[in-house]
Tab-separated table of C-alpha atoms in Angstrom:
chain	number	residue	atom	x	y	z
E	297	UNK	CA	48.089	35.474	51.554
E	298	UNK	CA	44.721	37.022	52.728
E	299	UNK	CA	46.572	40.768	53.326
E	300	UNK	CA	49.001	39.511	49.301
E	301	UNK	CA	45.895	38.705	47.197
E	302	UNK	CA	43.643	42.391	49.145
E	303	UNK	CA	47.375	43.935	47.743
E	304	UNK	CA	46.117	42.842	44.197
E	305	UNK	CA	43.361	43.561	44.231
E	306	UNK	CA	43.663	47.353	45.082
E	307	UNK	CA	46.421	47.778	43.462
E	308	UNK	CA	43.753	47.348	40.365
E	309	UNK	CA	42.221	50.300	38.488
E	310	UNK	CA	38.279	50.428	38.329
E	311	UNK	CA	35.951	48.026	36.821
E	312	UNK	CA	33.527	49.816	33.799
E	313	UNK	CA	31.318	47.578	31.415
E	314	UNK	CA	29.998	44.914	32.613
E	315	UNK	CA	28.979	41.618	30.031
E	316	UNK	CA	28.135	37.819	31.705
E	317	UNK	CA	29.471	35.274	29.312
E	318	UNK	CA	26.847	32.057	29.402
E	319	UNK	CA	28.324	28.553	28.325
E	320	UNK	CA	27.168	25.434	28.685
E	321	UNK	CA	29.171	24.637	31.516
E	322	UNK	CA	27.763	28.321	33.731
E	323	UNK	CA	27.782	31.428	33.412
E	324	UNK	CA	31.167	33.730	33.379
E	325	UNK	CA	30.875	37.170	35.221
E	326	UNK	CA	33.113	39.765	33.505
E	327	UNK	CA	34.537	43.485	34.005
E	328	UNK	CA	35.763	45.413	31.956
E	329	UNK	CA	38.103	48.264	31.918
E	330	UNK	CA	37.677	50.349	29.362
E	331	UNK	CA	39.650	53.801	30.472
E	332	UNK	CA	43.003	51.201	30.218
E	333	UNK	CA	42.821	49.285	27.288
E	334	UNK	CA	39.390	51.152	24.626
E	335	UNK	CA	40.086	49.443	21.886
E	336	UNK	CA	40.490	45.609	23.021
E	337	UNK	CA	36.942	46.915	25.280
E	338	UNK	CA	35.136	48.531	22.029
E	339	UNK	CA	36.412	44.948	20.145
E	340	UNK	CA	34.535	43.334	22.699
E	341	UNK	CA	31.617	44.324	24.065
E	342	UNK	CA	30.814	45.239	19.733
E	343	UNK	CA	31.316	41.703	18.495
E	344	UNK	CA	28.644	40.549	22.234
E	345	UNK	CA	26.143	43.045	21.070
E	346	UNK	CA	26.183	41.449	17.549
E	347	UNK	CA	26.275	37.954	18.407
E	348	UNK	CA	29.694	37.654	16.897
E	349	UNK	CA	30.246	34.606	20.130
E	350	UNK	CA	27.487	32.373	20.240
E	351	UNK	CA	28.415	29.286	19.446
E	352	UNK	CA	32.047	29.284	19.583
E	353	UNK	CA	34.015	26.403	21.524
E	354	UNK	CA	37.063	26.390	23.286
E	355	UNK	CA	39.091	25.220	21.416
E	356	UNK	CA	41.773	24.962	23.415
E	357	UNK	CA	42.617	24.688	26.637
E	358	UNK	CA	45.443	24.276	28.633
E	359	UNK	CA	45.818	22.639	32.263
E	360	UNK	CA	47.131	25.240	34.979
E	361	UNK	CA	47.097	27.893	32.350
E	362	UNK	CA	44.169	29.147	30.281
E	363	UNK	CA	41.555	28.274	27.989
E	364	UNK	CA	40.857	29.868	24.816
E	365	UNK	CA	37.906	31.290	22.592
E	366	UNK	CA	36.700	33.292	20.028
E	367	UNK	CA	36.937	31.465	17.132
E	368	UNK	CA	34.075	31.567	15.053
E	369	UNK	CA	35.947	28.309	13.136
E	370	UNK	CA	37.224	26.923	16.132
E	371	UNK	CA	40.063	26.264	14.670
E	372	UNK	CA	42.559	28.698	16.442
E	373	UNK	CA	43.195	30.466	13.466
E	374	UNK	CA	40.363	32.176	12.115
E	375	UNK	CA	38.251	35.431	14.020
E	376	UNK	CA	38.349	39.491	13.274
E	377	UNK	CA	38.118	42.855	15.081
E	378	UNK	CA	35.862	45.188	14.333
E	379	UNK	CA	37.968	47.229	13.356
E	380	UNK	CA	38.270	45.257	9.793
E	381	UNK	CA	42.278	44.361	10.804
E	382	UNK	CA	44.166	43.014	14.076
E	383	UNK	CA	45.240	46.182	15.730
E	384	UNK	CA	47.493	46.794	18.617
E	385	UNK	CA	48.711	46.078	22.393
E	386	UNK	CA	47.102	48.069	24.667
E	387	UNK	CA	49.301	47.632	27.784
E	388	UNK	CA	48.481	49.441	31.051
E	389	UNK	CA	51.571	49.302	34.627
E	390	UNK	CA	48.466	48.889	36.815
E	391	UNK	CA	46.742	45.752	34.413
E	392	UNK	CA	49.055	42.412	35.398
E	393	UNK	CA	48.231	38.380	35.195
E	394	UNK	CA	48.915	38.368	38.618
E	395	UNK	CA	46.098	36.479	39.493
E	396	UNK	CA	43.009	33.185	37.519
E	397	UNK	CA	40.484	35.118	36.133
E	398	UNK	CA	42.071	37.638	33.907
E	399	UNK	CA	41.389	37.801	30.288
E	400	UNK	CA	42.611	38.649	27.726
E	401	UNK	CA	43.320	39.510	23.943
E	402	UNK	CA	45.198	36.111	22.385
E	403	UNK	CA	47.245	37.114	19.640
E	404	UNK	CA	50.666	35.010	17.650
E	405	UNK	CA	52.501	38.095	17.673
E	406	UNK	CA	52.901	41.817	18.791
E	407	UNK	CA	50.356	43.773	17.308
E	408	UNK	CA	48.364	40.759	16.201
E	409	UNK	CA	45.082	41.271	18.201
E	410	UNK	CA	41.621	39.265	16.267
E	411	UNK	CA	38.471	38.587	18.041
E	412	UNK	CA	40.070	35.720	19.863
E	413	UNK	CA	40.583	35.895	24.033
E	414	UNK	CA	42.274	33.226	27.159
E	415	UNK	CA	41.151	33.836	30.147
E	416	UNK	CA	44.141	33.013	32.734
E	417	UNK	CA	44.332	29.783	35.545
E	418	UNK	CA	46.293	31.262	37.449
E	419	UNK	CA	49.263	33.732	37.709
E	420	UNK	CA	51.331	33.702	34.359
E	421	UNK	CA	53.876	36.430	34.517
E	422	UNK	CA	55.848	35.682	32.383
E	423	UNK	CA	52.903	37.305	29.951
E	424	UNK	CA	53.439	40.476	30.610
E	425	UNK	CA	53.948	43.136	28.060
E	426	UNK	CA	52.942	40.712	25.387
E	427	UNK	CA	48.562	40.511	25.798
E	428	UNK	CA	46.078	43.203	26.035
E	429	UNK	CA	44.555	42.856	29.317
E	430	UNK	CA	41.043	43.692	29.458
E	431	UNK	CA	38.607	42.340	31.691
E	432	UNK	CA	37.981	39.652	34.867
E	433	UNK	CA	36.183	36.612	36.637
E	434	UNK	CA	34.085	38.536	39.184
E	435	UNK	CA	32.335	36.341	42.155
E	436	UNK	CA	31.870	32.858	42.088
E	437	UNK	CA	31.406	32.079	38.295
E	438	UNK	CA	35.168	31.557	38.767
E	439	UNK	CA	33.875	27.953	39.483
E	440	UNK	CA	32.179	26.888	36.708
E	441	UNK	CA	35.904	28.499	34.683
E	442	UNK	CA	37.234	25.813	36.450
E	443	UNK	CA	34.613	23.171	35.494
E	444	UNK	CA	36.333	24.214	31.630
E	445	UNK	CA	39.100	23.864	32.105
E	446	UNK	CA	38.782	20.337	33.563
E	447	UNK	CA	37.648	18.655	29.767
E	448	UNK	CA	39.520	15.881	28.173
E	449	UNK	CA	42.199	17.343	26.287
E	450	UNK	CA	43.957	15.600	22.874
E	451	UNK	CA	48.082	16.112	22.682
E	452	UNK	CA	47.789	19.601	20.683
E	453	UNK	CA	45.079	21.064	24.317
E	454	UNK	CA	42.276	20.719	22.055
E	455	UNK	CA	39.053	19.549	24.199
E	456	UNK	CA	37.609	16.257	23.092
E	457	UNK	CA	34.287	17.490	22.914
E	458	UNK	CA	34.873	21.160	23.486
E	459	UNK	CA	32.198	23.653	26.278
E	460	UNK	CA	31.292	26.620	24.092
E	461	UNK	CA	29.867	29.509	24.232
E	462	UNK	CA	25.978	29.792	24.141
E	463	UNK	CA	25.467	33.662	24.048
E	464	UNK	CA	26.457	36.358	25.533
E	465	UNK	CA	24.274	39.975	27.371
E	466	UNK	CA	25.845	43.031	27.748
E	467	UNK	CA	24.704	43.826	31.422
E	468	UNK	CA	26.410	47.352	31.284
E	469	UNK	CA	27.842	49.135	28.408
E	470	UNK	CA	30.610	51.487	28.712
E	471	UNK	CA	30.255	52.904	25.084
E	472	UNK	CA	27.150	55.458	24.205
E	473	UNK	CA	28.062	55.782	20.967
E	474	UNK	CA	28.362	51.782	19.867
E	475	UNK	CA	26.044	50.891	16.121
E	476	UNK	CA	26.282	47.055	15.674
E	477	UNK	CA	26.664	45.945	12.890
E	478	UNK	CA	23.972	44.415	10.201
E	479	UNK	CA	25.231	40.789	7.860
E	480	UNK	CA	24.032	41.946	5.298
E	481	UNK	CA	21.577	39.325	3.529
E	482	UNK	CA	23.263	38.012	-0.095
E	483	UNK	CA	20.368	39.479	-2.566
E	484	UNK	CA	19.479	35.510	-4.904
E	485	UNK	CA	18.287	36.823	-8.096
E	486	UNK	CA	14.785	35.177	-9.109
E	487	UNK	CA	14.851	31.977	-10.918
E	488	UNK	CA	13.399	32.957	-14.944
E	489	UNK	CA	10.655	30.113	-15.441
E	490	UNK	CA	11.039	27.727	-18.132
E	491	UNK	CA	7.440	28.254	-19.846
E	492	UNK	CA	5.882	24.792	-20.148
E	493	UNK	CA	5.175	22.859	-23.175
E	494	UNK	CA	1.543	21.813	-22.903
E	495	UNK	CA	0.899	17.880	-23.311
E	496	UNK	CA	-1.432	16.923	-25.186
E	497	UNK	CA	-1.910	13.870	-23.739
E	498	UNK	CA	-2.868	15.824	-19.923
E	499	UNK	CA	-5.995	16.592	-18.604
E	500	UNK	CA	-6.132	18.558	-16.436
E	501	UNK	CA	-9.197	19.950	-14.154
E	502	UNK	CA	-10.069	24.290	-13.774
E	503	UNK	CA	-7.138	26.160	-14.659
E	504	UNK	CA	-4.423	24.572	-12.229
E	505	UNK	CA	-1.024	25.993	-11.382
E	506	UNK	CA	2.206	24.259	-11.324
E	507	UNK	CA	2.213	21.468	-9.309
E	508	UNK	CA	-0.731	20.067	-8.655
E	509	UNK	CA	-2.225	17.404	-9.698
E	510	UNK	CA	-2.719	16.640	-13.356
E	511	UNK	CA	-4.076	13.332	-14.371
E	512	UNK	CA	-2.404	11.975	-17.043
E	513	UNK	CA	-3.877	9.700	-19.820
E	514	UNK	CA	-0.777	7.781	-20.971
E	515	UNK	CA	-1.338	7.712	-25.082
E	516	UNK	CA	-0.991	4.100	-25.898
E	517	UNK	CA	2.847	2.967	-27.636
E	518	UNK	CA	3.008	0.522	-29.995
E	519	UNK	CA	4.171	-2.725	-28.282
E	520	UNK	CA	7.346	-3.674	-29.997
E	521	UNK	CA	8.104	-7.519	-30.928
E	522	UNK	CA	11.153	-9.823	-29.721
E	523	UNK	CA	12.586	-8.997	-33.208
E	524	UNK	CA	12.760	-5.460	-32.831
E	525	UNK	CA	14.604	-5.978	-29.694
E	526	UNK	CA	17.223	-8.445	-30.142
E	527	UNK	CA	18.856	-7.311	-33.341
E	528	UNK	CA	21.518	-8.135	-32.812
E	529	UNK	CA	20.331	-12.569	-32.127
E	530	UNK	CA	21.105	-14.326	-35.287
E	531	UNK	CA	18.974	-16.637	-34.909
E	532	UNK	CA	16.174	-15.296	-35.090
E	533	UNK	CA	14.822	-14.245	-38.618
E	534	UNK	CA	14.257	-10.802	-40.075
E	535	UNK	CA	10.543	-10.718	-41.375
E	536	UNK	CA	8.464	-10.498	-38.284
E	537	UNK	CA	5.957	-13.531	-37.551
E	538	UNK	CA	2.761	-10.795	-37.514
E	539	UNK	CA	3.016	-7.683	-38.269
E	540	UNK	CA	2.212	-4.304	-35.954
E	541	UNK	CA	-0.220	-3.022	-37.949
E	542	UNK	CA	-2.218	-5.821	-39.081
E	543	UNK	CA	-2.636	-6.915	-36.156
E	544	UNK	CA	-4.596	-3.539	-35.118
E	545	UNK	CA	-6.259	-3.656	-37.518
E	546	UNK	CA	-8.084	-6.402	-36.021
E	547	UNK	CA	-8.575	-5.010	-33.365
E	548	UNK	CA	-9.933	-2.624	-34.357
E	549	UNK	CA	-12.236	-4.414	-36.790
E	550	UNK	CA	-13.444	-6.206	-33.960
E	551	UNK	CA	-13.913	-3.638	-32.038
E	552	UNK	CA	-16.319	-2.036	-34.750
E	553	UNK	CA	-18.193	-5.393	-34.890
E	554	UNK	CA	-19.192	-5.663	-31.417
E	555	UNK	CA	-20.036	-1.962	-31.207
E	556	UNK	CA	-22.373	-2.397	-34.499
E	557	UNK	CA	-23.670	-5.822	-32.444
E	558	UNK	CA	-24.762	-3.692	-29.328
E	559	UNK	CA	-26.342	-1.130	-31.819
E	560	UNK	CA	-28.742	-3.546	-33.529
E	561	UNK	CA	-30.070	-5.095	-29.830
E	562	UNK	CA	-30.864	-1.786	-29.155
E	563	UNK	CA	-32.748	-0.661	-32.291
E	564	UNK	CA	-34.508	-4.458	-32.006
E	565	UNK	CA	-36.130	-3.409	-28.602
E	566	UNK	CA	-36.846	0.072	-29.272
E	567	UNK	CA	-38.204	-1.331	-32.161
E	568	UNK	CA	-40.264	-4.204	-29.626
E	569	UNK	CA	-41.514	-1.341	-27.541
E	570	UNK	CA	-43.298	0.600	-30.527
E	571	UNK	CA	-45.204	-2.142	-31.420
E	572	UNK	CA	-45.829	-3.579	-27.843
E	573	UNK	CA	-47.568	0.732	-28.115
E	574	UNK	CA	-49.571	-0.216	-30.999
E	575	UNK	CA	-51.209	-3.297	-29.611
E	576	UNK	CA	-51.931	-0.999	-26.330
E	577	UNK	CA	-53.630	1.389	-28.410
E	578	UNK	CA	-55.477	-0.572	-30.598
E	579	UNK	CA	-57.503	-2.894	-27.786
E	580	UNK	CA	-54.994	-5.478	-27.677
E	581	UNK	CA	-56.603	-7.043	-30.783
E	582	UNK	CA	-54.233	-7.770	-33.785
E	583	UNK	CA	-55.673	-7.892	-37.079
E	584	UNK	CA	-54.493	-10.100	-39.684
E	585	UNK	CA	-52.121	-7.765	-40.970
E	586	UNK	CA	-50.394	-7.706	-37.326
E	587	UNK	CA	-49.959	-10.511	-37.180
E	588	UNK	CA	-48.555	-11.095	-41.020
E	589	UNK	CA	-45.469	-8.302	-40.493
E	590	UNK	CA	-45.445	-9.795	-36.495
E	591	UNK	CA	-44.244	-14.208	-38.351
E	592	UNK	CA	-42.826	-11.249	-41.496
E	593	UNK	CA	-39.558	-10.227	-38.697
E	594	UNK	CA	-39.404	-13.433	-36.143
E	595	UNK	CA	-38.643	-14.199	-39.798
E	596	UNK	CA	-36.650	-11.732	-40.353
E	597	UNK	CA	-34.916	-11.332	-36.863
E	598	UNK	CA	-34.966	-14.699	-35.766
E	599	UNK	CA	-37.801	-12.833	-32.623
E	600	UNK	CA	-41.699	-13.808	-31.926
E	601	UNK	CA	-43.793	-10.941	-30.542
E	602	UNK	CA	-46.338	-13.657	-29.422
E	603	UNK	CA	-45.896	-15.908	-26.712
E	604	UNK	CA	-46.409	-19.776	-26.723
E	605	UNK	CA	-50.154	-20.439	-25.534
E	606	UNK	CA	-50.275	-21.959	-22.300
E	607	UNK	CA	-52.113	-25.430	-21.467
E	608	UNK	CA	-52.916	-26.194	-18.573
E	609	UNK	CA	-52.195	-29.919	-17.630
E	610	UNK	CA	-55.438	-32.179	-16.918
E	611	UNK	CA	-55.923	-32.277	-12.901
E	612	UNK	CA	-56.770	-35.530	-11.441
E	613	UNK	CA	-59.704	-35.864	-8.952
E	614	UNK	CA	-57.219	-35.799	-5.882
E	615	UNK	CA	-55.809	-33.394	-7.168
E	616	UNK	CA	-59.321	-31.181	-7.189
E	617	UNK	CA	-60.170	-32.995	-3.534
E	618	UNK	CA	-56.409	-30.928	-2.808
E	619	UNK	CA	-57.506	-27.702	-3.980
E	620	UNK	CA	-60.835	-27.363	-2.335
E	621	UNK	CA	-59.398	-28.340	0.793
E	622	UNK	CA	-56.534	-25.794	0.438
E	623	UNK	CA	-59.276	-23.007	-0.668
E	624	UNK	CA	-61.275	-23.832	2.452
E	625	UNK	CA	-60.956	-21.002	4.512
E	626	UNK	CA	-60.764	-21.811	8.449
E	627	UNK	CA	-63.355	-19.305	10.637
E	628	UNK	CA	-61.320	-18.971	13.895
E	629	UNK	CA	-63.242	-20.192	17.068
E	630	UNK	CA	-62.670	-22.271	20.229
E	631	UNK	CA	-60.102	-24.957	20.843
E	632	UNK	CA	-62.697	-27.584	20.812
E	633	UNK	CA	-64.698	-25.685	17.849
E	634	UNK	CA	-61.792	-26.454	15.719
E	635	UNK	CA	-60.186	-29.728	17.199
E	636	UNK	CA	-64.059	-31.127	16.088
E	637	UNK	CA	-64.699	-29.234	12.252
E	638	UNK	CA	-60.542	-30.582	11.504
E	639	UNK	CA	-61.657	-33.706	12.775
E	640	UNK	CA	-65.151	-33.702	10.794
E	641	UNK	CA	-62.849	-32.649	7.850
E	642	UNK	CA	-60.222	-35.669	7.851
E	643	UNK	CA	-62.827	-37.535	7.963
E	644	UNK	CA	-64.808	-36.377	4.677
E	645	UNK	CA	-61.526	-36.335	2.735
E	646	UNK	CA	-60.734	-40.159	4.682
E	647	UNK	CA	-63.592	-40.953	2.721
E	648	UNK	CA	-63.735	-39.228	-0.446
E	649	UNK	CA	-60.051	-41.239	-0.528
E	650	UNK	CA	-61.626	-44.306	-0.370
E	651	UNK	CA	-64.332	-43.604	-3.201
E	652	UNK	CA	-61.567	-42.362	-5.054
E	653	UNK	CA	-59.477	-45.445	-5.008
E	654	UNK	CA	-63.141	-47.195	-5.426
E	655	UNK	CA	-63.849	-45.924	-8.677
E	656	UNK	CA	-60.156	-46.516	-9.600
E	657	UNK	CA	-60.120	-50.771	-9.002
E	658	UNK	CA	-63.004	-51.012	-10.717
E	659	UNK	CA	-62.612	-48.630	-13.850
E	660	UNK	CA	-59.043	-51.172	-13.848
E	661	UNK	CA	-61.698	-54.199	-13.588
E	662	UNK	CA	-63.213	-53.149	-16.401
């Protein structure tokens, strides 16, 4: 077996060019044969440089046969070559499907090659001359291919949860003249801004641009009556109970009356202040003319400039004694002195109280 394997690899031509395909199952090291299959290798290298294979899924997995990818649509029916059309097959006598890891172009017929490619999972002698072999997997990354092949598929060989290519890194480019194509971005014509109509019921602060906050004062709309809303109801009379215009007029009149009342009150206060100032300027003395004016003003406006005279109540003898007792100042001294003073005052208070009672009793008897 070892001798057979060495014979296979010795008959294959030397490789030139290297690409790493990073997948969700790990890396795949790819070595190319650009001398034997220049069109297929150039197509593969340029698509890798352009990121064409990024996020492509392995849309077909056939156990013990191959795994297929390279279609951006993920359906197995898409993908284009860099030439803008399918290119022809490149068959070489020293390149055969003798072992696992052979990479070849996928096609639907002769000379119908695009962007799709497949990797073999074993020897496939019956594919000789039908597909262009342009590379092979090397090193231990062959085991990552086995992990991809173990994904569960449906009856049409489509994986239920397909693995995918994350990116492709070109480590050694055998073509110095390859220039990756730049994707042309579609220029979108700028939309013309519509002139906004000024709304009279909007209040903006400063010169505000579109999109900034605007304070809106909603104008009062006329409220419709039930008759206006229920036009089809025959049970309702055609004439409203209260006309809308009259209701609005009454509201306006009420507002006007309230405003006039407030103005009158303010005028009264201002006049009162002015009269007080004049009285103060005259030394606080009012003449007979001033008193007559004040009486007339009180009769007209229902107000009084002069305050009623305060007549103090007649105090009894007991109240006078209590007030005198409160007005006396207590001087600070020692504790004994204070106690003696309080006792003496208490005695005098009791004596005064008894004398008051005696005088009041004798007055009643008389």
